[in-house]
CSV table of C-alpha atoms in Angstrom, one decimal:
chain,number,residue,atom,x,y,z
A,647,MET,CA,0.0,0.0,0.0
A,648,GLN,CA,1.3,3.4,-0.9
A,649,GLN,CA,2.1,5.6,2.0
A,650,PRO,CA,-0.2,8.6,2.8
A,651,TYR,CA,0.4,11.8,0.9
A,652,SER,CA,0.8,14.8,3.1
A,653,THR,CA,2.4,18.3,3.1
A,654,PRO,CA,2.3,20.9,5.8
A,655,SER,CA,-0.6,22.7,4.1
A,656,ALA,CA,-2.6,20.1,2.3
A,657,GLY,CA,-3.6,16.5,2.2
A,658,ARG,CA,-5.1,13.8,0.1
A,659,VAL,CA,-8.8,13.6,0.8
A,660,LEU,CA,-11.1,10.8,-0.3
A,661,VAL,CA,-14.7,12.0,-0.7
A,662,VAL,CA,-17.3,9.2,-0.5
A,663,ASP,CA,-20.9,10.3,-1.4
A,664,ASP,CA,-23.5,8.7,-3.8
A,665,ASP,CA,-25.0,12.2,-4.5
A,666,PRO,CA,-22.9,13.5,-7.4
A,667,THR,CA,-23.9,17.1,-6.8
A,668,VAL,CA,-22.8,16.9,-3.1
A,669,ALA,CA,-19.6,15.1,-4.1
A,670,GLU,CA,-18.7,17.6,-6.8
A,671,VAL,CA,-19.3,20.6,-4.5
A,672,VAL,CA,-17.3,19.1,-1.6
A,673,ALA,CA,-14.5,18.1,-3.9
A,674,GLY,CA,-14.4,21.5,-5.6
A,675,TYR,CA,-14.1,23.4,-2.3
A,676,LEU,CA,-11.4,21.0,-1.0
A,677,ALA,CA,-9.4,21.3,-4.2
A,678,ARG,CA,-9.6,25.1,-4.1
A,679,ALA,CA,-8.2,24.9,-0.6
A,680,GLY,CA,-5.2,23.1,-1.9
A,681,HIS,CA,-6.1,19.5,-1.2
A,682,VAL,CA,-5.7,16.5,-3.6
A,683,VAL,CA,-9.2,15.0,-3.9
A,684,ASP,CA,-10.3,11.5,-4.9
A,685,ARG,CA,-13.9,10.6,-5.2
A,686,ALA,CA,-16.0,7.4,-4.8
A,687,ALA,CA,-19.8,6.9,-5.0
A,688,ASP,CA,-20.1,3.8,-2.9
A,689,GLY,CA,-18.4,1.6,-0.3
A,690,PRO,CA,-16.6,-0.9,-2.6
A,691,SER,CA,-15.3,2.0,-4.8
A,692,ALA,CA,-14.1,3.8,-1.7
A,693,LEU,CA,-12.2,0.8,-0.4
A,694,ALA,CA,-10.6,0.2,-3.8
A,695,SER,CA,-9.6,3.9,-4.1
A,696,ALA,CA,-8.0,3.8,-0.6
A,697,ALA,CA,-6.1,0.6,-1.4
A,698,GLY,CA,-4.6,2.2,-4.5
A,699,GLN,CA,-3.8,5.6,-2.9
A,700,TRP,CA,-4.1,5.7,0.8
A,701,PRO,CA,-5.8,9.0,1.9
A,702,ASP,CA,-4.8,11.4,4.6
A,703,LEU,CA,-8.5,11.8,5.5
A,704,VAL,CA,-11.9,10.5,4.3
A,705,VAL,CA,-15.1,12.5,4.0
A,706,LEU,CA,-17.6,9.8,4.3
A,707,ASP,CA,-21.4,9.9,3.8
A,708,LEU,CA,-23.2,7.7,6.4
A,709,MET,CA,-26.1,6.8,4.1
A,710,LEU,CA,-24.5,5.0,1.2
A,711,PRO,CA,-26.3,2.3,-1.0
A,712,GLY,CA,-25.4,-1.3,-0.1
A,713,MET,CA,-22.4,-0.9,2.2
A,714,ASP,CA,-23.2,2.0,4.5
A,715,GLY,CA,-20.7,4.5,5.8
A,716,LEU,CA,-20.3,2.7,9.2
A,717,GLU,CA,-19.1,-0.5,7.5
A,718,VAL,CA,-16.9,1.5,5.1
A,719,CYS,CA,-15.3,3.2,8.1
A,720,ALA,CA,-14.8,0.0,10.0
A,721,ARG,CA,-13.2,-1.7,7.0
A,722,LEU,CA,-10.9,1.2,6.4
A,723,ARG,CA,-9.8,1.1,10.0
A,724,GLU,CA,-9.0,-2.6,9.6
A,725,ARG,CA,-6.4,-1.6,6.9
A,726,GLY,CA,-4.8,1.2,8.8
A,727,PRO,CA,-5.4,4.4,10.8
A,728,VAL,CA,-7.1,7.2,8.9
A,729,PRO,CA,-9.1,10.2,10.1
A,730,VAL,CA,-12.8,10.2,9.1
A,731,VAL,CA,-15.2,13.1,8.9
A,732,MET,CA,-18.7,11.7,8.6
A,733,LEU,CA,-21.6,13.3,6.7
A,734,THR,CA,-25.0,12.5,8.2
A,735,ALA,CA,-28.2,13.2,6.3
A,736,ARG,CA,-30.4,13.7,9.3
A,737,GLY,CA,-30.0,15.6,12.6
A,738,ASP,CA,-30.9,12.6,14.7
A,739,GLU,CA,-28.5,12.1,17.6
A,740,ASP,CA,-28.5,8.4,17.0
A,741,ASP,CA,-26.9,8.9,13.6
A,742,ARG,CA,-24.2,11.1,15.0
A,743,VAL,CA,-23.5,8.8,17.9
A,744,LEU,CA,-23.3,5.8,15.6
A,745,GLY,CA,-20.6,7.6,13.5
A,746,LEU,CA,-18.6,8.5,16.6
A,747,GLU,CA,-18.9,5.1,18.1
A,748,VAL,CA,-17.5,3.5,14.9
A,749,GLY,CA,-14.5,5.9,15.2
A,750,ALA,CA,-15.3,8.9,13.1
A,751,ASP,CA,-13.2,11.9,14.2
A,752,ASP,CA,-15.8,14.5,13.4
A,753,TYR,CA,-19.1,14.8,11.6
A,754,VAL,CA,-21.1,17.4,9.7
A,755,THR,CA,-24.9,17.2,9.3
A,756,LYS,CA,-26.5,17.8,5.9
A,757,PRO,CA,-27.3,20.4,4.7
A,758,PHE,CA,-24.0,21.9,5.6
A,759,SER,CA,-21.8,24.8,4.6
A,760,PRO,CA,-19.0,23.6,2.3
A,761,ARG,CA,-16.7,26.2,3.9
A,762,GLU,CA,-17.4,24.8,7.4
A,763,LEU,CA,-16.7,21.3,6.1
A,764,VAL,CA,-13.3,22.4,4.7
A,765,LEU,CA,-12.5,24.0,8.0
A,766,ARG,CA,-13.3,20.8,9.9
A,767,VAL,CA,-11.3,18.7,7.4
A,768,GLU,CA,-8.3,21.0,7.9
A,769,SER,CA,-8.6,20.9,11.7
A,770,VAL,CA,-8.6,17.1,11.7
A,771,LEU,CA,-5.7,17.0,9.3
A,772,ARG,CA,-3.6,19.4,11.4
A,773,ARG,CA,-4.2,17.3,14.5
A,774,SER,CA,-3.5,14.0,12.7
A,775,ARG,CA,0.1,15.0,11.9
A,776,PRO,CA,2.6,14.1,14.6
A,777,ALA,CA,4.7,17.2,14.2
A,778,ALA,CA,1.7,19.3,15.0
A,779,GLN,CA,0.9,17.3,18.1
A,780,ALA,CA,4.1,17.2,20.1
A,781,PRO,CA,5.2,20.4,21.8
A,782,PRO,CA,8.9,21.2,21.4
A,783,ALA,CA,11.1,19.1,23.7
A,784,SER,CA,8.2,17.2,25.2
A,785,GLY,CA,8.8,13.7,26.2
A,786,PRO,CA,6.4,10.8,26.7
A,787,LEU,CA,3.6,11.2,29.2
A,788,ALA,CA,3.1,8.5,31.8
A,789,ALA,CA,0.6,7.8,34.6
A,790,ALA,CA,-1.4,4.9,36.0
A,791,GLY,CA,0.3,2.4,33.8
A,792,LEU,CA,-0.4,4.5,30.7
A,793,THR,CA,2.4,5.8,28.5
A,794,LEU,CA,1.8,8.1,25.6
A,795,ASP,CA,4.4,9.3,23.0
A,796,ALA,CA,2.9,12.3,21.2
A,797,ALA,CA,5.6,12.4,18.5
A,798,ALA,CA,5.1,8.8,17.6
A,799,ARG,CA,1.3,8.9,18.1
A,800,ARG,CA,1.6,5.7,20.2
A,801,ALA,CA,-0.1,4.9,23.5
A,802,THR,CA,0.3,1.8,25.7
A,803,LYS,CA,-1.3,0.5,28.9
A,804,ASN,CA,0.9,-1.7,31.0
A,805,GLY,CA,3.1,-2.2,27.9
A,806,ALA,CA,0.3,-3.3,25.6
A,807,GLU,CA,-0.4,-0.9,22.7
A,808,LEU,CA,-3.8,0.8,22.7
A,809,ALA,CA,-5.8,1.1,19.4
A,810,LEU,CA,-6.9,4.7,19.7
A,811,THR,CA,-8.6,6.9,17.1
A,812,LEU,CA,-7.2,10.4,16.4
A,813,ARG,CA,-9.5,12.1,18.8
A,814,GLU,CA,-9.2,9.5,21.5
A,815,PHE,CA,-5.4,9.9,21.4
A,816,ASP,CA,-5.7,13.7,21.6
A,817,LEU,CA,-8.2,13.5,24.5
A,818,LEU,CA,-6.0,11.1,26.4
A,819,ALA,CA,-2.9,13.3,25.8
A,820,PHE,CA,-4.8,16.4,27.1
A,821,LEU,CA,-6.0,14.6,30.2
A,822,LEU,CA,-2.5,13.2,31.0
A,823,ARG,CA,-1.1,16.7,30.7
A,824,HIS,CA,-3.7,18.0,33.2
A,825,PRO,CA,-4.1,15.4,36.0
A,826,GLY,CA,-6.5,16.3,38.8
A,827,ARG,CA,-8.1,19.2,37.0
A,828,ALA,CA,-11.8,19.2,36.1
A,829,PHE,CA,-12.8,20.2,32.6
A,830,GLY,CA,-16.3,21.0,31.2
A,831,ARG,CA,-17.3,19.4,28.0
A,832,ASP,CA,-17.2,22.8,26.3
A,833,GLU,CA,-13.6,23.2,27.4
A,834,LEU,CA,-12.6,19.8,26.1
A,835,MET,CA,-14.3,20.5,22.8
A,836,ARG,CA,-12.3,23.7,22.5
A,837,GLU,CA,-8.9,22.3,23.7
A,838,VAL,CA,-9.0,18.9,22.1
A,839,TRP,CA,-11.2,19.4,19.0
A,840,GLY,CA,-10.2,23.0,18.4
A,841,TRP,CA,-13.8,24.2,18.1
A,842,ASP,CA,-15.6,26.9,20.0
A,843,PHE,CA,-18.9,25.4,19.0
A,844,GLY,CA,-20.3,21.9,18.3
A,845,ASP,CA,-22.4,19.1,19.6
A,846,LEU,CA,-21.1,18.3,23.1
A,847,SER,CA,-22.3,14.7,22.8
A,848,THR,CA,-19.2,14.3,20.7
A,849,VAL,CA,-17.1,14.7,23.9
A,850,THR,CA,-19.4,12.3,25.9
A,851,VAL,CA,-19.1,9.6,23.3
A,852,HIS,CA,-15.3,9.9,23.1
A,853,VAL,CA,-14.9,9.8,26.9
A,854,ARG,CA,-17.0,6.6,26.9
A,855,ARG,CA,-14.9,5.0,24.2
A,856,LEU,CA,-11.7,6.0,25.9
A,857,ARG,CA,-12.8,4.6,29.2
A,858,GLY,CA,-13.5,1.3,27.4
A,859,LYS,CA,-9.9,1.2,26.3
A,860,ILE,CA,-8.0,2.4,29.4
A,861,GLU,CA,-10.1,1.5,32.4
A,862,ASP,CA,-10.0,-1.9,34.1
A,863,ASP,CA,-13.7,-1.7,34.6
A,864,PRO,CA,-15.3,0.9,32.2
A,865,ALA,CA,-18.6,0.6,34.0
A,866,ARG,CA,-16.9,1.8,37.2
A,867,PRO,CA,-14.1,4.1,35.9
A,868,ARG,CA,-11.3,5.1,38.2
A,869,LEU,CA,-9.1,7.2,35.9
A,870,ILE,CA,-11.5,9.4,34.0
A,871,ARG,CA,-13.9,10.6,36.7
A,872,THR,CA,-17.2,12.2,36.2
A,873,VAL,CA,-17.5,15.6,38.0
A,874,TRP,CA,-21.2,16.1,38.3
A,875,GLY,CA,-22.3,19.5,37.0
A,876,VAL,CA,-18.9,20.2,35.5
A,877,GLY,CA,-17.5,17.5,33.3
A,878,TYR,CA,-14.5,15.1,33.7
A,879,ARG,CA,-11.3,14.9,35.6
A,880,PHE,CA,-8.3,12.6,35.1
A,881,GLU,CA,-7.3,10.9,38.4
A,882,PRO,CA,-4.2,8.8,38.0
A,883,ASP,CA,-4.0,8.0,41.7
A,884,ALA,CA,-7.7,7.4,42.3
A,885,ALA,CA,-8.4,4.8,44.9
A,886,ALA,CA,-12.1,4.2,44.4
A,887,PRO,CA,-14.1,3.7,41.3
A,888,ASP,CA,-16.5,6.4,40.0
A,889,GLU,CA,-20.1,5.4,40.0
A,890,GLY,CA,-21.0,7.8,37.1
């Protein structure tokens, strides 16, 4: 498989949508922003395109004929890590949560502003690049059996590598850098996602997914604690499980 194309200012983006008008508009805006754009109208074509030229990011419609976007996302992730921005046709929370649960890094609800979509794509691309993630002279972060190397984009628990999505990795890195401090979901959205607005259920879903990967008992979390009325707090030395 060919290695991902990337430059400091642009990326290779695969746009997957069965609506030719939507695909053309999205591809046009991304191309004008300096990105290399590939297009696919269905799941099998998307997988074939990615196999031939691995993208830096995928803009993926949830409602595809035959193989839906959730399955396409899962199959892509089986082949290798790739950021995904999901397009959902409806405003139902279930659709958005499904996309996030399968590992989408962000989502945009149709109808959407193409300019907003480009901004979201570029935000995800910036955060997916190791050089942009690691502060100068920063070493690995470690606490409670967790070790995170921001430059290598690698995280382990008790020596075993964790399979984290882009946003899960960023969220864990942020929490490790700020142990013992409570953050609201709006603060986490701003600091981890880089957005001053957005659906805060995105944060809730990612916290739940991250707990499932780092907690000994995700139903009784000890590391990522719920602070009622505020948000969440990382407690590397917590002695008792959180009931929330």
